[in-house]
Amino acid sequence: MPTFYLTTPIYYVNARPHLGHAYTTIAADTTVRYRRLAGDDTRFLTGTDEHGDNIARAAAAAGVSPQAYADEISATFREMWRSLGISNDDFIRTSEPRHKKIVQEILQKLWDAGEIYLGTYGGHYCFGCERFYTEKEIVDGKCPDHLRPLEWIEEQNYFFKMSKYQDWLIGYIRDHPDLIKPERYRNEILGFLRDPLQDLSISRPRARLEWGIPLPFDDKYVTYVWFDALINYVSALGDLDSERTRRYWPHVRHMIGKDIVKPHAIYWPCMLKAAGLDVFRELRVTGYWTIEGQKMSKSLGNVVEPPTYTTKYGNDAFRYFLLREMVFGLDADFSDSAFRTRFNADLANDLGNLVSRATTLIVNLAGGKVPDAAAVGGSGLKEAFERAVAEMDRAMADYAFHRALAAIWEFVGAANRYVDTTQPWALAKQPERRAELEPVLYTLAESVRLLGVILSPFLPEAAARIREGMGQHGEPRLADATWGRLAAGTPVAKIGGLFPRIEEKKAAVTAPVTPAAGSAAVAIADFRKTELRVAEVVAAEAVAKSKKLLKLTVSLGDEQRTIVAGIAEHYAPADLVGKKVVVVANLEPAKLMGVESKGMLLAGSAGTSLAVLTVDRDLPAGAKVS
Ligand code: ME8
């Protein structure tokens, strides 16, 4: 049985949990739930990072002890994950004795092995980041993150001999191409490693900072917060030689945000190597969320906390949006309008509608029992399902949640089209065609049952409701996601209201996309000059040096063309391949960033949202649009 141990960052207890923390934790939760569904032996860890200057100062400002302060905020995180349905096996706090013990054990080991020495350090220090900055990193004498002046500090400190691991680390990253992903972060780290690596100051004098773990070999010092925090991933498993450590440590993977790549990709492997522990298997780095195009920050007052959405629309809707909207590793934007659009289109219309229609038909036309029939061969749904599962599996190995969901939604779309074309309600009215009805209803029931299995990592609550309505008991397993397993006679209940549509406020609907007043009327004859056609995207790639443009190769049935479209900020190339889009086919060719475009892709936009026009039933590539 494969073993899979995944961790999130442990979050600082100086801020309440927000959308960014929630995203990383939800993405990790989805991954672990997927591995569990596949039958792996999994372990999932999250927790809080509680030591250091920042916390000590925040506690002082609040007039409480650092421990009391940490207790309170740590509990907020724990409670937030519980309410969001996060399935972590453990929650580690760095102020716990079990953590302190392992940190001290590792420090002692490194000290005994001569990996640590006492030296003098002087440098530009940012109290916000709790770290020294190199000359290169400083911007106008200020911390690039906090934009506050840095302070020059000189003190005796203990150093970890990190510099001696530079060549080893470069070699290790080169030999393990999958260690750090996406690629851009791996390149960033290899780029950083072109400059000499410094030794790492791993202590802070207690005279300046009390709130930390004392060094076991000199208690006038406490451990530097990163040296302390990173060890949580090990300490949470127990003693270094415990059965649990031996079982899970060789399979550890870390998911983090792009802000903390350096400590994870540089300090941490060197620390592990020096301590004689295996290096993690994977470091997976997520992009950052902006809010309506702006950085999320307390000072801007735009920090999104999950309950704003989850109490109104449910945990699953929030999860779905985050997982579907962000291309893993790239930045993405959160906006209220994008949330509503996805909710209504994907969850209410596509999924909710399918599940409600299918179960209602089975209840009304088959007495609420799965009919005794085989699935309809040749409906294409079995194949559509198998394609979706294969693509979902590939995508999940890449942590490409958006691709996994897009693949599942291809299947949802196919199932909805199947209802439209077979029209079971009409079949039921024609006695001579009743024999066709039962296989159709079986096919629909099977489609819905399977969604209850494969959606479970992404939409755990909705998937559980689907399974319950479809008479499925026990934990779902990926092995059950095999077409045709649904037993005749299984009771089916109507599953309505999974995702009730969000009714748009008038203002939002009437926000003019194209100003109606003042736009000139076009004669029909003129409009007819525009040749609109359905085109299938066969390949898509980014246009070099352009943030906005994608180069698409589309098929118009009897010919292929290149079309350049300004949609790179809204679609990943992989999302477009296979889509049937609408293009203007008789436009004069134009060169965009050096690439000749023969035609134009049609898309709608409102504010920061953009959606490519597709056809809602299958049409062959090349079909005329009028
Ligand atoms: O850095 N978009 O903790 P932290 C996406 N304690 N993710 C975001 C985000 C945003 N706008 N803002 C924060 C620490 N995150 C250390 C970690 S690990 C041994 C110690 C997420 O509370 C993202 O995962 O500042 C980022 O890496 C993490 O929160 C930072 O959390």
XYZ file of C-alpha atoms and ligand atoms in Angstrom:
657
model
C 0.000 0.000 0.000
C 1.532 3.379 -0.938
C 2.193 5.703 1.988
C 1.520 9.419 1.767
C 2.345 11.964 4.471
C 1.406 15.561 3.671
C 1.929 18.738 5.680
C 0.753 22.354 5.393
C 2.788 25.290 6.665
C 2.258 25.783 10.369
C 0.663 29.205 10.544
C 1.830 32.070 12.710
C -0.477 32.871 15.570
C -0.313 36.608 14.980
C -3.236 36.736 12.562
C -6.606 35.078 12.323
C -7.032 32.398 9.653
C -7.874 33.890 6.274
C -8.464 32.852 2.683
C -4.734 32.285 1.998
C -4.274 29.921 4.937
C -7.569 28.256 4.076
C -6.540 27.688 0.465
C -3.309 25.880 1.303
C -5.045 23.811 3.948
C -7.969 22.962 1.641
C -5.636 22.085 -1.243
C -3.684 19.781 1.074
C -6.898 18.318 2.463
C -8.156 17.580 -1.052
C -4.885 15.866 -1.940
C -4.935 13.695 1.158
C -8.604 12.849 0.715
C -7.802 11.800 -2.831
C -4.947 9.546 -1.708
C -7.191 8.083 1.001
C -9.878 7.407 -1.607
C -7.237 5.613 -3.666
C -6.448 3.416 -0.655
C -3.081 4.865 0.435
C -1.872 4.821 4.026
C -2.126 8.574 4.638
C -1.198 11.048 7.310
C -2.085 14.745 7.232
C -0.552 17.383 9.484
C -1.228 21.046 10.085
C -0.636 23.287 13.091
C 0.606 26.607 14.416
C 4.007 28.315 14.640
C 4.088 30.113 17.956
C 7.548 31.318 18.949
C 9.535 34.404 18.055
C 9.655 38.177 18.350
C 6.495 38.838 16.427
C 4.306 36.764 18.665
C 6.003 38.034 21.813
C 5.369 41.621 20.736
C 1.756 40.980 19.705
C 1.140 39.335 23.072
C 2.696 42.267 24.925
C 0.511 44.665 22.961
C -2.547 42.618 23.929
C -1.392 42.628 27.575
C -1.230 38.842 27.879
C 1.541 36.268 28.116
C 2.850 34.855 24.825
C 1.522 31.443 25.808
C -1.970 32.759 26.528
C -1.911 34.702 23.281
C -0.758 31.672 21.301
C -3.356 29.472 22.996
C -6.142 31.714 21.876
C -5.161 32.148 18.220
C -4.042 28.568 17.815
C -7.503 27.504 18.974
C -9.023 29.778 16.316
C -7.078 27.925 13.623
C -7.974 24.544 15.004
C -11.646 25.505 15.170
C -11.588 26.993 11.670
C -10.215 23.757 10.193
C -12.797 21.749 12.098
C -15.640 23.899 10.787
C -14.295 23.696 7.221
C -14.230 19.907 7.454
C -10.442 19.588 7.173
C -9.447 15.980 7.796
C -6.062 16.449 9.487
C -4.832 13.577 11.652
C -2.837 15.814 13.954
C -2.451 19.480 14.844
C 0.995 20.439 16.094
C 1.819 23.522 18.139
C 5.442 24.544 18.472
C 4.871 25.454 22.125
C 4.036 21.832 22.964
C 6.544 19.775 24.988
C 6.540 17.000 22.348
C 7.883 19.501 19.793
C 10.395 21.118 22.117
C 11.866 17.706 22.936
C 12.627 16.844 19.316
C 13.958 20.320 18.474
C 16.400 20.051 21.371
C 17.338 16.523 20.436
C 18.200 17.562 16.874
C 20.116 20.626 18.052
C 22.145 18.504 20.459
C 22.871 15.996 17.734
C 24.115 18.732 15.389
C 26.175 20.344 18.172
C 27.794 17.007 19.049
C 28.564 16.423 15.387
C 30.292 19.816 15.086
C 27.657 21.185 12.721
C 27.068 24.252 14.923
C 29.551 26.894 16.117
C 29.485 30.194 18.048
C 30.220 33.286 15.969
C 29.446 36.969 15.687
C 26.821 38.221 13.424
C 26.007 41.716 12.352
C 23.258 42.496 9.936
C 20.162 44.348 8.872
C 17.315 42.848 10.814
C 13.592 43.072 10.236
C 11.561 42.450 13.348
C 8.506 41.826 11.204
C 10.102 38.923 9.333
C 12.338 37.893 12.218
C 15.292 37.636 9.952
C 18.378 39.398 8.752
C 18.369 40.758 5.212
C 21.323 40.708 2.837
C 22.389 43.938 1.081
C 20.970 42.561 -2.143
C 17.527 42.008 -0.735
C 17.107 45.398 0.930
C 14.947 47.924 -0.923
C 15.704 51.618 -0.144
C 17.076 50.601 3.238
C 13.779 48.951 4.029
C 12.429 45.460 4.416
C 10.987 44.495 1.016
C 8.049 42.840 2.729
C 7.120 45.220 5.511
C 8.473 48.383 3.867
C 9.784 49.417 7.285
C 13.374 50.518 7.975
C 15.678 47.680 8.989
C 17.720 47.762 12.169
C 21.452 46.970 12.364
C 22.072 44.319 14.970
C 25.356 42.784 16.060
C 25.466 39.900 18.452
C 27.074 36.595 19.292
C 25.077 33.739 17.951
C 25.241 30.102 17.099
C 25.552 29.187 13.454
C 24.625 26.092 11.520
C 27.294 25.229 8.929
C 24.886 25.439 6.031
C 27.472 26.711 3.550
C 29.167 23.346 3.418
C 26.000 21.784 1.999
C 25.753 24.076 -0.999
C 27.223 21.704 -3.593
C 25.388 18.744 -2.153
C 22.082 20.647 -2.276
C 22.548 21.797 -5.868
C 23.324 18.204 -6.854
C 20.354 16.879 -4.921
C 17.907 19.288 -6.542
C 19.360 18.508 -9.984
C 19.150 14.743 -9.384
C 15.546 14.993 -8.185
C 13.714 16.979 -10.852
C 10.371 16.464 -9.100
C 11.575 17.660 -5.699
C 10.424 21.268 -6.026
C 7.459 22.086 -8.232
C 6.175 23.998 -10.152
C 9.376 24.370 -12.154
C 9.568 28.151 -11.690
C 10.229 27.750 -7.937
C 12.863 25.087 -8.559
C 14.575 27.465 -10.976
C 14.302 30.299 -8.482
C 16.105 28.198 -5.872
C 18.781 26.969 -8.285
C 19.275 30.610 -9.296
C 19.658 31.630 -5.674
C 22.188 28.846 -5.149
C 24.459 30.356 -7.804
C 25.613 32.820 -5.113
C 27.591 31.501 -2.157
C 25.373 30.083 0.581
C 25.960 31.607 4.032
C 25.936 29.771 7.319
C 22.623 30.126 9.122
C 22.331 31.953 12.416
C 20.114 29.637 14.451
C 19.948 31.316 17.837
C 18.686 34.523 19.422
C 20.066 35.812 22.718
C 17.560 35.339 25.478
C 18.351 38.830 26.669
C 16.517 40.047 23.570
C 13.952 37.298 23.185
C 12.607 34.952 25.849
C 9.821 33.342 23.863
C 11.485 30.367 22.214
C 13.037 26.963 22.762
C 16.326 27.187 24.732
C 19.406 25.708 23.047
C 20.181 22.479 24.914
C 23.906 23.299 25.032
C 23.601 26.996 25.993
C 20.436 28.184 27.659
C 21.373 31.844 27.312
C 19.973 31.455 23.822
C 16.699 30.410 22.263
C 16.341 28.752 18.875
C 15.743 30.893 15.784
C 12.075 30.582 14.834
C 12.618 28.902 11.440
C 14.988 26.315 12.866
C 12.340 25.574 15.455
C 9.318 25.663 13.112
C 10.565 23.432 10.292
C 11.191 20.617 12.731
C 7.427 20.384 13.425
C 7.075 18.116 10.418
C 9.247 15.539 12.176
C 8.346 16.201 15.802
C 4.644 15.616 15.153
C 5.398 11.981 14.324
C 6.992 11.342 17.722
C 10.499 10.213 18.649
C 12.990 9.989 15.814
C 13.118 6.216 16.082
C 9.395 5.722 16.732
C 7.363 3.323 14.655
C 5.285 6.197 13.293
C 8.345 8.196 12.263
C 9.778 5.204 10.459
C 6.445 4.580 8.782
C 5.712 8.094 7.536
C 8.883 10.156 7.417
C 10.297 8.518 4.261
C 7.085 9.596 2.458
C 6.780 13.185 3.619
C 5.605 15.926 1.255
C 5.209 19.601 2.052
C 2.697 22.024 0.601
C 3.538 25.695 1.131
C 2.893 29.153 -0.318
C 5.432 30.895 -2.540
C 6.468 33.231 0.310
C 8.323 30.534 2.223
C 10.141 28.611 -0.486
C 13.618 29.594 0.677
C 13.491 28.170 4.201
C 11.826 25.013 2.892
C 13.988 24.471 -0.175
C 17.326 25.570 1.299
C 17.529 25.530 5.104
C 15.358 22.473 5.558
C 17.125 19.960 3.261
C 20.493 21.018 4.718
C 19.159 20.592 8.263
C 17.784 17.155 7.402
C 20.979 16.060 5.730
C 23.062 17.185 8.714
C 20.719 15.401 11.131
C 20.858 12.184 9.112
C 17.173 12.302 8.172
C 15.724 11.725 4.693
C 15.002 14.794 2.603
C 11.271 15.318 1.906
C 9.916 13.702 -1.252
C 8.150 16.736 -2.675
C 7.856 20.439 -2.038
C 4.755 21.821 -3.724
C 4.376 25.566 -3.924
C 1.100 27.440 -4.339
C 0.658 30.912 -5.763
C -0.849 33.832 -3.911
C -4.425 35.042 -3.861
C -5.197 38.660 -4.510
C -8.584 40.109 -3.638
C -10.325 41.966 -6.443
C -6.908 42.546 -7.981
C -5.248 43.819 -4.808
C -2.854 42.332 -2.302
C -4.769 40.980 0.688
C -3.788 43.035 3.717
C -5.093 44.222 7.023
C -4.264 47.805 6.164
C -6.384 47.666 2.997
C -9.163 46.061 5.023
C -9.777 43.446 2.331
C -8.856 40.287 4.230
C -11.335 37.545 3.354
C -12.165 35.122 6.145
C -13.738 31.846 5.074
C -16.992 32.138 7.110
C -18.067 35.109 4.971
C -18.637 32.571 2.208
C -19.036 29.250 3.961
C -21.894 30.264 6.229
C -23.924 31.487 3.247
C -22.936 29.051 0.522
C -21.433 26.076 2.368
C -17.940 24.673 2.731
C -18.039 22.847 -0.569
C -18.815 25.916 -2.648
C -15.860 27.763 -1.109
C -13.573 24.776 -1.640
C -14.756 24.364 -5.189
C -14.086 27.967 -6.080
C -10.569 27.981 -4.642
C -9.588 24.678 -6.224
C -11.137 25.416 -9.616
C -10.051 29.008 -9.956
C -6.351 28.827 -9.108
C -3.938 27.179 -11.497
C -1.762 25.485 -8.884
C 1.463 27.418 -8.477
C 0.248 30.621 -10.142
C -1.395 33.615 -8.502
C -5.151 33.950 -8.765
C -7.731 36.564 -7.954
C -10.649 36.166 -5.587
C -13.676 38.282 -6.297
C -17.254 38.150 -5.247
C -18.485 38.212 -8.825
C -16.174 35.404 -9.948
C -17.353 33.361 -6.971
C -21.012 33.855 -7.892
C -20.409 33.137 -11.554
C -18.694 29.832 -10.849
C -21.208 28.925 -8.197
C -24.180 29.440 -10.484
C -22.650 27.974 -13.623
C -20.733 24.982 -12.318
C -22.408 24.062 -9.052
C -26.037 25.154 -9.362
C -26.559 24.679 -13.105
C -24.264 21.840 -14.052
C -23.869 19.618 -11.012
C -26.882 20.509 -8.873
C -29.201 20.326 -11.829
C -27.909 16.990 -13.044
C -28.188 15.341 -9.654
C -31.620 16.748 -9.005
C -32.976 15.910 -12.481
C -31.590 12.386 -12.497
C -32.775 11.424 -9.027
C -36.191 13.004 -9.555
C -36.649 11.023 -12.773
C -35.685 7.772 -11.036
C -38.063 8.455 -8.160
C -40.942 9.515 -10.417
C -40.518 7.043 -13.259
C -38.944 4.005 -11.566
C -40.506 4.140 -8.103
C -37.262 5.221 -6.416
C -35.334 2.038 -7.174
C -32.490 1.520 -9.598
C -34.141 -0.350 -12.483
C -33.093 -3.858 -13.350
C -31.259 -3.011 -16.534
C -27.756 -2.631 -17.835
C -26.382 0.780 -18.696
C -27.020 1.913 -22.224
C -24.111 0.903 -24.388
C -23.080 3.453 -26.937
C -24.317 6.395 -24.848
C -20.725 7.537 -24.595
C -21.108 8.158 -20.862
C -19.030 5.196 -19.766
C -16.193 6.415 -21.963
C -16.680 10.014 -20.816
C -16.489 8.821 -17.224
C -13.358 6.781 -17.805
C -11.698 9.719 -19.546
C -12.592 11.961 -16.621
C -11.133 9.529 -14.072
C -7.920 9.043 -16.039
C -7.419 12.796 -16.413
C -8.348 13.404 -12.763
C -5.714 10.914 -11.693
C -3.015 12.490 -13.844
C -3.994 15.959 -12.660
C -3.954 14.979 -8.990
C -0.445 13.561 -9.315
C 0.492 17.100 -10.448
C -1.609 18.806 -7.736
C -3.535 20.379 -10.664
C -6.883 20.612 -8.924
C -8.331 22.887 -11.586
C -7.597 20.295 -14.266
C -9.057 17.464 -12.195
C -12.264 19.428 -11.708
C -12.453 20.504 -15.342
C -12.201 16.821 -16.304
C -15.004 15.827 -13.929
C -17.138 18.650 -15.269
C -16.681 17.366 -18.818
C -18.425 14.248 -17.592
C -21.129 16.238 -15.788
C -21.755 18.104 -19.053
C -21.989 14.867 -21.003
C -24.480 13.458 -18.499
C -26.627 16.607 -18.692
C -26.633 16.395 -22.491
C -27.637 12.756 -22.179
C -30.740 13.735 -20.197
C -31.586 16.350 -22.838
C -31.247 13.985 -25.767
C -32.888 10.891 -24.283
C -35.792 12.810 -22.688
C -36.801 10.075 -20.231
C -40.042 11.881 -19.354
C -41.142 11.591 -22.997
C -40.132 7.912 -23.187
C -42.284 7.221 -20.129
C -45.325 8.574 -21.952
C -44.927 6.219 -24.924
C -45.869 2.660 -23.913
C -44.145 1.182 -26.964
C -40.829 2.788 -25.928
C -40.892 1.920 -22.243
C -38.257 -0.750 -22.780
C -35.842 2.062 -23.636
C -36.606 3.923 -20.430
C -35.098 1.569 -17.863
C -31.616 1.415 -19.368
C -31.633 5.223 -19.665
C -32.561 5.609 -16.006
C -29.933 3.053 -15.008
C -27.313 4.971 -16.969
C -28.253 8.171 -15.176
C -28.299 6.529 -11.762
C -24.858 5.074 -12.379
C -23.517 8.454 -13.478
C -24.765 10.101 -10.300
C -23.490 7.300 -8.047
C -20.026 7.605 -9.589
C -20.006 11.360 -9.045
C -20.679 10.656 -5.369
C -17.390 8.761 -5.296
C -15.042 10.860 -7.403
C -16.254 14.204 -6.081
C -15.609 13.206 -2.473
C -12.094 14.714 -2.173
C -13.255 18.003 -3.705
C -16.809 18.412 -2.394
C -16.912 16.085 0.621
C -20.315 17.211 1.901
C -22.140 17.242 -1.438
C -20.567 13.903 -2.390
C -21.762 12.382 0.892
C -25.279 13.648 0.215
C -25.160 12.168 -3.269
C -23.986 8.791 -1.987
C -26.653 8.791 0.690
C -29.391 9.646 -1.802
C -28.103 6.891 -4.079
C -28.288 4.305 -1.300
C -24.507 3.953 -0.953
C -23.092 3.197 2.496
C -19.635 3.126 3.997
C -16.517 5.041 3.026
C -16.175 5.722 -0.688
C -13.265 4.073 -2.497
C -11.759 4.875 -5.852
C -11.929 1.150 -6.597
C -15.750 1.517 -6.598
C -15.555 4.130 -9.315
C -16.030 1.460 -11.950
C -18.846 1.870 -14.422
C -21.669 -0.660 -14.150
C -21.310 -1.689 -10.506
C -24.583 -0.160 -9.326
C -26.930 -2.926 -8.169
C -30.508 -3.083 -9.440
C -33.059 -2.363 -6.741
C -30.812 0.107 -4.849
C -33.112 2.733 -3.303
C -32.793 6.255 -4.712
C -34.072 9.435 -3.056
C -34.523 12.840 -4.654
C -31.445 14.993 -4.048
C -32.535 18.583 -4.448
C -31.023 21.878 -3.396
C -27.380 20.778 -3.387
C -26.331 24.229 -4.519
C -29.305 26.606 -4.702
C -28.660 29.270 -7.304
C -27.467 32.639 -6.049
C -29.977 35.142 -7.320
C -28.014 38.069 -8.663
C -28.862 41.431 -7.274
C -30.301 43.661 -9.933
C -27.327 45.950 -9.869
C -24.935 43.156 -10.651
C -26.967 41.875 -13.568
C -27.520 45.217 -15.159
C -23.891 46.295 -14.893
C -23.375 47.167 -18.535
C -20.935 44.947 -20.324
C -21.235 46.864 -23.558
C -22.932 50.198 -23.277
C -26.200 49.845 -25.147
C -26.790 53.553 -25.536
C -24.642 55.062 -28.226
C -23.626 51.790 -29.832
C -24.417 51.978 -33.494
C -27.032 49.658 -34.983
C -25.657 47.131 -37.472
C -27.640 46.073 -40.502
C -28.297 42.341 -40.639
C -26.598 42.180 -44.009
C -23.460 43.656 -42.464
C -23.546 41.298 -39.521
C -23.883 38.350 -41.918
C -20.519 39.266 -43.426
C -18.900 37.974 -40.254
C -18.235 34.295 -40.586
C -18.633 32.674 -37.186
C -17.705 29.032 -36.806
C -17.309 26.356 -34.164
C -13.644 25.423 -33.715
C -12.049 22.735 -31.615
C -8.919 23.691 -29.687
C -6.320 21.029 -30.458
C -3.328 22.674 -28.808
C -2.667 25.729 -26.669
C 0.457 27.368 -25.337
C 1.584 30.625 -23.811
C 3.033 33.250 -26.165
C 6.618 33.967 -25.088
C 7.090 37.228 -23.160
C 3.370 37.936 -23.058
C 1.305 37.831 -19.885
C -1.967 38.026 -21.742
C -1.687 36.025 -24.937
C -2.213 32.363 -25.658
C -1.473 30.747 -29.001
C -4.214 28.307 -29.925
C -4.202 25.750 -32.688
C -7.807 25.183 -33.658
C -9.470 22.777 -36.025
C -12.248 23.993 -38.307
C -12.949 20.471 -39.464
C -11.136 20.564 -42.769
C -8.301 22.908 -41.768
C -6.194 23.890 -38.783
C -5.270 27.457 -37.913
C -3.420 29.476 -35.375
C -5.415 31.973 -33.383
C -3.883 34.248 -30.774
C -6.225 35.179 -27.915
C -5.766 37.547 -24.958
C -7.000 35.118 -22.351
C -3.837 33.893 -20.587
C -4.839 35.566 -17.339
C -8.090 33.637 -17.306
C -7.290 30.208 -18.714
C -4.404 27.798 -18.407
C -3.539 26.352 -21.816
C -4.450 22.829 -20.661
C -7.961 24.015 -19.770
C -8.680 24.910 -23.371
C -7.534 21.818 -25.187
C -10.534 19.816 -26.369
C -12.954 22.732 -25.942
C -15.284 23.663 -28.793
C -15.127 27.427 -29.032
C -16.597 30.029 -31.351
C -14.308 31.993 -33.667
C -14.541 34.687 -36.300
C -13.157 32.786 -39.260
C -12.909 35.465 -41.942
C -10.898 38.116 -40.172
C -7.819 39.574 -41.834
C -4.711 37.900 -40.396
C -2.887 39.981 -37.778
C 0.466 39.612 -36.034
C 0.440 39.655 -32.231
C 3.797 39.493 -30.412
C 5.311 37.995 -33.527
C 2.693 35.278 -33.958
C 0.290 35.422 -36.897
C -3.323 35.027 -35.838
C -5.868 33.903 -38.407
C -9.156 34.629 -36.758
C -10.518 35.743 -33.439
C -11.768 33.807 -30.446
C -15.044 35.062 -28.973
C -15.278 35.622 -25.233
C -17.573 37.510 -22.907
C -16.291 39.699 -20.118
C -17.588 41.644 -17.157
C -15.267 43.426 -14.767
C -12.369 41.082 -14.163
C -14.262 37.959 -15.270
C -13.861 36.507 -18.710
C -15.446 33.424 -20.288
C -14.785 31.873 -23.648
C -17.881 31.150 -25.759
C -18.546 27.456 -26.204
C -21.489 25.554 -27.665
C -23.810 23.893 -25.220
C -24.394 20.755 -27.314
C -21.868 18.895 -29.330
C -21.358 20.221 -32.865
C -18.620 19.211 -35.280
C -15.627 21.520 -35.599
C -16.262 23.858 -38.510
C -20.034 24.131 -37.920
C -21.443 27.526 -38.881
C -22.700 29.850 -36.165
C -25.394 32.319 -37.092
O 4.962 31.722 7.001
N -2.493 33.499 -0.888
O 3.216 31.333 8.458
P 2.071 32.298 7.877
C -2.216 32.187 -0.759
N 4.837 30.233 10.189
N -1.683 31.647 0.356
C -1.417 32.460 1.386
C -1.686 33.843 1.326
C -2.258 34.357 0.112
N -2.555 35.636 -0.057
N -1.316 34.374 2.494
C -0.838 33.353 3.271
C 4.502 31.226 8.027
N -0.919 32.197 2.607
C 5.358 30.319 8.882
C 5.441 28.971 8.215
S 6.244 26.427 8.149
C 7.402 25.517 8.943
C 6.279 27.977 8.934
C -0.561 30.857 3.105
O 1.006 32.311 8.914
C 0.557 30.225 2.295
O 0.468 28.833 2.423
O 2.626 33.578 7.421
C 1.786 30.726 3.029
O 2.935 29.949 2.780
C 1.327 30.618 4.459
O -0.061 30.976 4.429
C 2.098 31.523 5.392
O 1.500 31.467 6.648
